[in-house]
JSON list of C-alpha atoms in Angstrom, two decimals:
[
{"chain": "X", "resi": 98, "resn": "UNK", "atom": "CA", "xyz": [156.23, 2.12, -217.48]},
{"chain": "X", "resi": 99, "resn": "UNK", "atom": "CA", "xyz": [155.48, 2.51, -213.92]},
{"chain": "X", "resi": 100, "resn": "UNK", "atom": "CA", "xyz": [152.83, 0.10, -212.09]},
{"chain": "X", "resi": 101, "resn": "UNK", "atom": "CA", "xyz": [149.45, 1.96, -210.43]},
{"chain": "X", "resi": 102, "resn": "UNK", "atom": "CA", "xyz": [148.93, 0.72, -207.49]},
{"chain": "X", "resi": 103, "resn": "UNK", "atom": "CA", "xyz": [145.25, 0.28, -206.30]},
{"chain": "X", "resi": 104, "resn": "UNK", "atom": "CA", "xyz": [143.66, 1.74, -203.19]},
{"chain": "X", "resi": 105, "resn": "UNK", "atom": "CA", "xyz": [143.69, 0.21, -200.42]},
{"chain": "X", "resi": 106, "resn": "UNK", "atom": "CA", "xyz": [139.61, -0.46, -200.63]},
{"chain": "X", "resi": 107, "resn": "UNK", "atom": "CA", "xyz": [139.95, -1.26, -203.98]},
{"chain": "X", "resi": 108, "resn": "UNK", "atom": "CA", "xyz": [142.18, -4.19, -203.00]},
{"chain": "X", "resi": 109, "resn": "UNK", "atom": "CA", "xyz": [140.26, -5.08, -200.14]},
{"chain": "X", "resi": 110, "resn": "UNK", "atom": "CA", "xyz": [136.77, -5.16, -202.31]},
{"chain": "X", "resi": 111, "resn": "UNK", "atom": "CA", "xyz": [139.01, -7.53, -204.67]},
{"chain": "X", "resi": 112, "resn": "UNK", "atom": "CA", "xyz": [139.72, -9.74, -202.08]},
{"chain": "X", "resi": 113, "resn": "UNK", "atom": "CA", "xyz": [136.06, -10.24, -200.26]},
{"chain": "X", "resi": 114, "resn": "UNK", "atom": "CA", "xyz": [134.86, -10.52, -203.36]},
{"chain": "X", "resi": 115, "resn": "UNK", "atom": "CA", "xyz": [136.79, -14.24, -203.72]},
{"chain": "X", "resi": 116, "resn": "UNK", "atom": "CA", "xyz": [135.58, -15.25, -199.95]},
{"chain": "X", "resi": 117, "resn": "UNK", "atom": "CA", "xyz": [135.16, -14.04, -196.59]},
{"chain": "X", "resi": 118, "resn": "UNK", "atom": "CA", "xyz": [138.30, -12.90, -193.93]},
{"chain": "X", "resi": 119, "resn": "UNK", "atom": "CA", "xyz": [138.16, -11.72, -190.76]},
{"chain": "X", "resi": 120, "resn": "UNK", "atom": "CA", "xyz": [139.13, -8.25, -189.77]},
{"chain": "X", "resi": 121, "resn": "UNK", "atom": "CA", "xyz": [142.45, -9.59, -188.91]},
{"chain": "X", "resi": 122, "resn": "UNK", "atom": "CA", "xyz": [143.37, -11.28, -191.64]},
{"chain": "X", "resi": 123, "resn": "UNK", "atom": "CA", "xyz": [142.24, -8.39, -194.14]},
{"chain": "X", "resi": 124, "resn": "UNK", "atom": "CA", "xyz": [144.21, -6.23, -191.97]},
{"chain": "X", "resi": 125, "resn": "UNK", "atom": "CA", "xyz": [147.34, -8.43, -192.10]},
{"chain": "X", "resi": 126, "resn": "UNK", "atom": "CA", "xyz": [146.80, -8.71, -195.77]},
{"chain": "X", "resi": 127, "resn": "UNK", "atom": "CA", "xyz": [146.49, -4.89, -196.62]},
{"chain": "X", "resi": 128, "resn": "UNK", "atom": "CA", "xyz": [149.81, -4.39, -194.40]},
{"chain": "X", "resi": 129, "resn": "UNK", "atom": "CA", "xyz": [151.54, -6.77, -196.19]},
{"chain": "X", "resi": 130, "resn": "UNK", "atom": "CA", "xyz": [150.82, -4.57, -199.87]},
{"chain": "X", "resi": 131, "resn": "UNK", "atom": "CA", "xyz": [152.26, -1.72, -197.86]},
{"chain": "X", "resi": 132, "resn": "UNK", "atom": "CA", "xyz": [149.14, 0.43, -197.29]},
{"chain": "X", "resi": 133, "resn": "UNK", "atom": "CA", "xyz": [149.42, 2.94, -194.67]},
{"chain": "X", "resi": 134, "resn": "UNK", "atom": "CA", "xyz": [147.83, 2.71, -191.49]},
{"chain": "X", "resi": 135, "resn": "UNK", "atom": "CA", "xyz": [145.71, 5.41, -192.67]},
{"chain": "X", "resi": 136, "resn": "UNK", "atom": "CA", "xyz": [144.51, 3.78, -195.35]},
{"chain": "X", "resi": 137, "resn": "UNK", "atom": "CA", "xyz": [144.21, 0.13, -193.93]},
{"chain": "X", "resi": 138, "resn": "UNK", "atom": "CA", "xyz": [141.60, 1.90, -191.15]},
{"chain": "X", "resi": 139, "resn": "UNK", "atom": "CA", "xyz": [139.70, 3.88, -193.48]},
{"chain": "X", "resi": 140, "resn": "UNK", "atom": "CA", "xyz": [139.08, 0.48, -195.58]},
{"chain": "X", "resi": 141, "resn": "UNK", "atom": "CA", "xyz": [137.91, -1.80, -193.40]},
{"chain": "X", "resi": 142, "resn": "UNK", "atom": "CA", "xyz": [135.63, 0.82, -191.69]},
{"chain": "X", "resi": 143, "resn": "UNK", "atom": "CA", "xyz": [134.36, 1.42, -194.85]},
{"chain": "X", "resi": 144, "resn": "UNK", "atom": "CA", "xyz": [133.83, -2.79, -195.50]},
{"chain": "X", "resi": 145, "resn": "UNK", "atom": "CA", "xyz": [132.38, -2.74, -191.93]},
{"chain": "X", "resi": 146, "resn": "UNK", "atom": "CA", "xyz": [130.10, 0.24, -192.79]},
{"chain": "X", "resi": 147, "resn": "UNK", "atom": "CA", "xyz": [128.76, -1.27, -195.68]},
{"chain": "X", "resi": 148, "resn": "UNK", "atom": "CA", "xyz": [128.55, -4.83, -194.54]},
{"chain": "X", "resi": 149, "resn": "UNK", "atom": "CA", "xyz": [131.34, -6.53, -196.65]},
{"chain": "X", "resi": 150, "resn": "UNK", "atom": "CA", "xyz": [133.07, -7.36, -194.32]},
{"chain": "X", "resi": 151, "resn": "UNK", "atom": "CA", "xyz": [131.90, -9.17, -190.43]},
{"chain": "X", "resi": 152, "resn": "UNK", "atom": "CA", "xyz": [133.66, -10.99, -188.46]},
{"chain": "X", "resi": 153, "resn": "UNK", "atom": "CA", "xyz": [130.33, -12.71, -187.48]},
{"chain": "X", "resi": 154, "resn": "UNK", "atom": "CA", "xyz": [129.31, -13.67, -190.85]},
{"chain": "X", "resi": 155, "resn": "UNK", "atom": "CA", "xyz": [133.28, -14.99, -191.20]},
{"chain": "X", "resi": 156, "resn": "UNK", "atom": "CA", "xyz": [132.99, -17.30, -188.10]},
{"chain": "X", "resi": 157, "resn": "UNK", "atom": "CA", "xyz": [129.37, -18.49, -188.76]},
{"chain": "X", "resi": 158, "resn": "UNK", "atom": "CA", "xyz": [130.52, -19.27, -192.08]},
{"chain": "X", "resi": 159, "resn": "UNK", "atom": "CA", "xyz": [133.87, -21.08, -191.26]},
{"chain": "X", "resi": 160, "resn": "UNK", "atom": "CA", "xyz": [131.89, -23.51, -188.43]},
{"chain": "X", "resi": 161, "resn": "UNK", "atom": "CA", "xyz": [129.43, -24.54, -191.19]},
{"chain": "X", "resi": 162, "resn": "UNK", "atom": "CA", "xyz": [131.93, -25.30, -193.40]},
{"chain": "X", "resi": 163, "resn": "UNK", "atom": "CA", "xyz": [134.93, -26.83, -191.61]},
{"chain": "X", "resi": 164, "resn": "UNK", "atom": "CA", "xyz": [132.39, -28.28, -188.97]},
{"chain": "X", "resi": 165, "resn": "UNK", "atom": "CA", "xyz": [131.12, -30.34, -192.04]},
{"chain": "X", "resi": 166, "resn": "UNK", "atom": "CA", "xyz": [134.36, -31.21, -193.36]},
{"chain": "X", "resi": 167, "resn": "UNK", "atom": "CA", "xyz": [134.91, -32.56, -190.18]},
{"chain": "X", "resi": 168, "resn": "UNK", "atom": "CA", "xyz": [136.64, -30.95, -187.61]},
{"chain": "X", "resi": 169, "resn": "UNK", "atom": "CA", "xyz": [135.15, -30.32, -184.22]},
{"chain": "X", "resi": 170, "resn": "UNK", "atom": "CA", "xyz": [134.78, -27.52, -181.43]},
{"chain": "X", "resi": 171, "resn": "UNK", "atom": "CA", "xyz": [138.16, -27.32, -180.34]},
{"chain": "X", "resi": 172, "resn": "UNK", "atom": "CA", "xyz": [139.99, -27.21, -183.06]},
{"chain": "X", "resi": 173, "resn": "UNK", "atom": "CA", "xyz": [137.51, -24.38, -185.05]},
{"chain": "X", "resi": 174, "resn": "UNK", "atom": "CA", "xyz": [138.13, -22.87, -182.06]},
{"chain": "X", "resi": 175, "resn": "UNK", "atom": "CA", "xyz": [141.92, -22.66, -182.41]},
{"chain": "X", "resi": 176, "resn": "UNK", "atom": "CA", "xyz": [142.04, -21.98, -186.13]},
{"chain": "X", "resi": 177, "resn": "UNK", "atom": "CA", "xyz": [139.35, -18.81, -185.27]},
{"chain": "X", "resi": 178, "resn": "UNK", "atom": "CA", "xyz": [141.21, -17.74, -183.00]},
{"chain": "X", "resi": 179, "resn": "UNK", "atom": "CA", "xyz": [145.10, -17.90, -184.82]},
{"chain": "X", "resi": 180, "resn": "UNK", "atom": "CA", "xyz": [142.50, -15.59, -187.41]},
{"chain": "X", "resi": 181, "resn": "UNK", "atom": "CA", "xyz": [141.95, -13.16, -185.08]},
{"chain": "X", "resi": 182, "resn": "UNK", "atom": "CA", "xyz": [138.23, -13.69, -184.02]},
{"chain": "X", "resi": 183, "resn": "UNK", "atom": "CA", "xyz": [137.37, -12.62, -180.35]},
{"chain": "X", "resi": 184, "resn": "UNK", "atom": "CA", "xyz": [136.88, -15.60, -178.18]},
{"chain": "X", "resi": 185, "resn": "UNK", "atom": "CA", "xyz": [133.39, -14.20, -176.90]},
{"chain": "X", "resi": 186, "resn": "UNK", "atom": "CA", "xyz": [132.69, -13.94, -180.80]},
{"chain": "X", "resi": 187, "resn": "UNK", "atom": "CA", "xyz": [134.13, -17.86, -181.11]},
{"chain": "X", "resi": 188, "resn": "UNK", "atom": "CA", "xyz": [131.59, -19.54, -178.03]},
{"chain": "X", "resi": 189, "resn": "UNK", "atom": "CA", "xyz": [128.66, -17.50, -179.42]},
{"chain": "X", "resi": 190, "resn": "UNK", "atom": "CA", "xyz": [128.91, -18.87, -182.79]},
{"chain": "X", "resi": 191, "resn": "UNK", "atom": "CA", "xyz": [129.84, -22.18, -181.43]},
{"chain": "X", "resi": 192, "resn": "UNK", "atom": "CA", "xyz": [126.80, -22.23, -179.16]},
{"chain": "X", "resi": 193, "resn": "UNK", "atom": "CA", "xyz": [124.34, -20.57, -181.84]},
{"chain": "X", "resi": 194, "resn": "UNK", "atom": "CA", "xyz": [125.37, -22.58, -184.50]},
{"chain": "X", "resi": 195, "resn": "UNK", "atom": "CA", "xyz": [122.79, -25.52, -185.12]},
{"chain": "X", "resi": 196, "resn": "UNK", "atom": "CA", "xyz": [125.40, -28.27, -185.68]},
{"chain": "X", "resi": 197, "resn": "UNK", "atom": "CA", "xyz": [125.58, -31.63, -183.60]},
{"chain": "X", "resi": 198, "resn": "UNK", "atom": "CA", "xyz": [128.72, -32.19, -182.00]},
{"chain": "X", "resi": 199, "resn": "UNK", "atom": "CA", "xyz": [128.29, -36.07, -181.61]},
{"chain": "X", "resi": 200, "resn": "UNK", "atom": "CA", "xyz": [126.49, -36.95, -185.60]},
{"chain": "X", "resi": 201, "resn": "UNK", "atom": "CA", "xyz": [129.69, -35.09, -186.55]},
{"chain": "X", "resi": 202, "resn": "UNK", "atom": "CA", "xyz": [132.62, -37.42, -184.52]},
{"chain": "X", "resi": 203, "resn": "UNK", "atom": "CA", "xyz": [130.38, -40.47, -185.10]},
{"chain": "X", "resi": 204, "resn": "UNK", "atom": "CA", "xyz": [129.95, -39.61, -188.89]},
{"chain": "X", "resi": 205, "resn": "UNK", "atom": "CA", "xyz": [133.55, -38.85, -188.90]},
{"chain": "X", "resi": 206, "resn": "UNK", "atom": "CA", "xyz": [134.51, -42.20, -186.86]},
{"chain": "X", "resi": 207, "resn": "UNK", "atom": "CA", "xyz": [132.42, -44.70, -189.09]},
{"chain": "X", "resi": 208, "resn": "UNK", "atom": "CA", "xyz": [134.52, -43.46, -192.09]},
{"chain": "X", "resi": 209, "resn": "UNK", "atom": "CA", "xyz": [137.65, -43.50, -190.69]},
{"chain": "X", "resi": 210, "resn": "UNK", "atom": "CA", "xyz": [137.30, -46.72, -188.45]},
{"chain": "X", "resi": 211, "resn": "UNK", "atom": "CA", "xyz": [139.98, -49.63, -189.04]},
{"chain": "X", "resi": 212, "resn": "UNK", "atom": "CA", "xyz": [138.03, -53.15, -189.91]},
{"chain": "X", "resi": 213, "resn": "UNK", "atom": "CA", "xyz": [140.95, -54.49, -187.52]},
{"chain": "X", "resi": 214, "resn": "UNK", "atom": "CA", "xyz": [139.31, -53.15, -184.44]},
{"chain": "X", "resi": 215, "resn": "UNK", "atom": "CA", "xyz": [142.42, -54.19, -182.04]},
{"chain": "X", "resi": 216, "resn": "UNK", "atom": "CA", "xyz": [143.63, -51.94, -179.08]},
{"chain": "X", "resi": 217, "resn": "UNK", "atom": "CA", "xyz": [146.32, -50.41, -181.57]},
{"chain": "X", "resi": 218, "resn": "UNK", "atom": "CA", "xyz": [143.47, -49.22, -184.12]},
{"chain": "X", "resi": 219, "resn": "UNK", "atom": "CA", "xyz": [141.43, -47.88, -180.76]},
{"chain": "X", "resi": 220, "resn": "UNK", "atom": "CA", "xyz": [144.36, -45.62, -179.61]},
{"chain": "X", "resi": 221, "resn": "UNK", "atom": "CA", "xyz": [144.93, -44.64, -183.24]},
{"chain": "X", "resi": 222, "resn": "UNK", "atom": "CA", "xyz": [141.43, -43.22, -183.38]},
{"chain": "X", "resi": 223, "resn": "UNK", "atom": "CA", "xyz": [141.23, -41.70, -180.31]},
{"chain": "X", "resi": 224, "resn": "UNK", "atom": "CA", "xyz": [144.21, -39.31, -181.07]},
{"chain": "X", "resi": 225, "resn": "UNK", "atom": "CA", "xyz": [142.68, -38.88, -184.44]},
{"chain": "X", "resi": 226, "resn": "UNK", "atom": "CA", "xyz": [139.43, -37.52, -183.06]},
{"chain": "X", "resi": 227, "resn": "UNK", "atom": "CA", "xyz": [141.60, -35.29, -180.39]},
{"chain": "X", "resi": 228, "resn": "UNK", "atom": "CA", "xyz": [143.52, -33.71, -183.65]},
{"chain": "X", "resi": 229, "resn": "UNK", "atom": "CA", "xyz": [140.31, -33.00, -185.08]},
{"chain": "X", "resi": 230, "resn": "UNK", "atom": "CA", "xyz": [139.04, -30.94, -182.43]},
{"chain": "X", "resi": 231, "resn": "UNK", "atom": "CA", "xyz": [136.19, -33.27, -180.79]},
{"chain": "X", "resi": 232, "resn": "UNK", "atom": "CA", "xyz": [135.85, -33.71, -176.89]},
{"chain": "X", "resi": 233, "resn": "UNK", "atom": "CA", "xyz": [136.26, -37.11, -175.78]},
{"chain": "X", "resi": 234, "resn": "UNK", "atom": "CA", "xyz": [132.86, -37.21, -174.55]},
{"chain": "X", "resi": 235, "resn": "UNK", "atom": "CA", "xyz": [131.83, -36.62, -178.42]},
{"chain": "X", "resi": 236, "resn": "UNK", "atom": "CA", "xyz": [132.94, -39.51, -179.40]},
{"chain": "X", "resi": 237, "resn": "UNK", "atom": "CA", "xyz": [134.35, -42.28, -176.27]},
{"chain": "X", "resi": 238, "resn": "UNK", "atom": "CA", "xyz": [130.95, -44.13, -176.39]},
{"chain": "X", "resi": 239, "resn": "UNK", "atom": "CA", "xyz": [131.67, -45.31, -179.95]},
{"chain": "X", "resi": 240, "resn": "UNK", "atom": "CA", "xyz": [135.30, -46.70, -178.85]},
{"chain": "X", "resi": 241, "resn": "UNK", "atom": "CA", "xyz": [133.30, -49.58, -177.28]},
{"chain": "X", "resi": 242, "resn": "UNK", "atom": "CA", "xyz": [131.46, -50.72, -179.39]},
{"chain": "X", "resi": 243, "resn": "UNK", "atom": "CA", "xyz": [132.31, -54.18, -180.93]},
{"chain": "X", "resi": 244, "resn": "UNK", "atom": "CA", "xyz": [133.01, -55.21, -184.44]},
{"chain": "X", "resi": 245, "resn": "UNK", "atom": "CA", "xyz": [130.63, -57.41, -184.98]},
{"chain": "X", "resi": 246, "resn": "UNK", "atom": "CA", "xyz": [128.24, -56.10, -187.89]}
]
């Protein structure tokens, strides 16, 4: 018994109905399941056309949510853009969205802070802010401040 394979919109209403992608990714994903080209462009026009799918609504989205698990400007930045977002789509959201830069790298330092506060724990959390994407002016004023609570 042969295996029906769905449409291509069909597959692409299956997946945004789990979570939001960006055009790219939905496009990578339909290519991958062998869809024509055809049929990839006529289903994400389609998503577009009915609003299931925005690449806004993706980037707003993934800020909020990785900017809260703790990962600053830069490196949402990156991971937008290795999804495909537009880097004019990327500063908007970044500059719209309502989210404080420096609560987020001094939430994020206070939890991750060493009690042994010597010059080997300072460098260790200065390259751990850098890898999570804050500016050093986010977060170098807390790198000063003594131990001594």
């Amino acid at each position: 018994m042969m295996k029906h394979k769905s449409s291509a919109i069909q597959y692409l209403v299956y997946l945004l109905a789990r979570r939001d992608y960006s055009e790219f990714e939905l496009r990578q994903k339909l290519k991958a399941k062998e869809y024509s080209q055809e049929e990839v462009e006529n289903a994400i026009e389609k998503a577009q056309e009915h609003k299931w799918q925005s690449d806004e609504r993706f980037c707003l989205h993934f800020i909020h949510y990785r900017g809260q698990q703790g990962y600053g400007p830069l490196r949402l930045k990156q991971e937008l853009r290795q999804k495909g977002v537009a880097d004019w789509l990327i500063n908007q959201q970044l500059d719209e969205s309502e989210i404080d830069w420096f609560e987020q790298a001094e939430r994020l330092f206070n939890r991750k802070r060493p009690a042994n506060w010597d010059i080997k724990a300072k460098q260790k959390m200065w390259r751990y802010m850098l890898n999570h994407g804050f500016h050093r002016d986010h977060f170098s004023h807390l790198m000063e401040i003594n131990n001594e609570e």
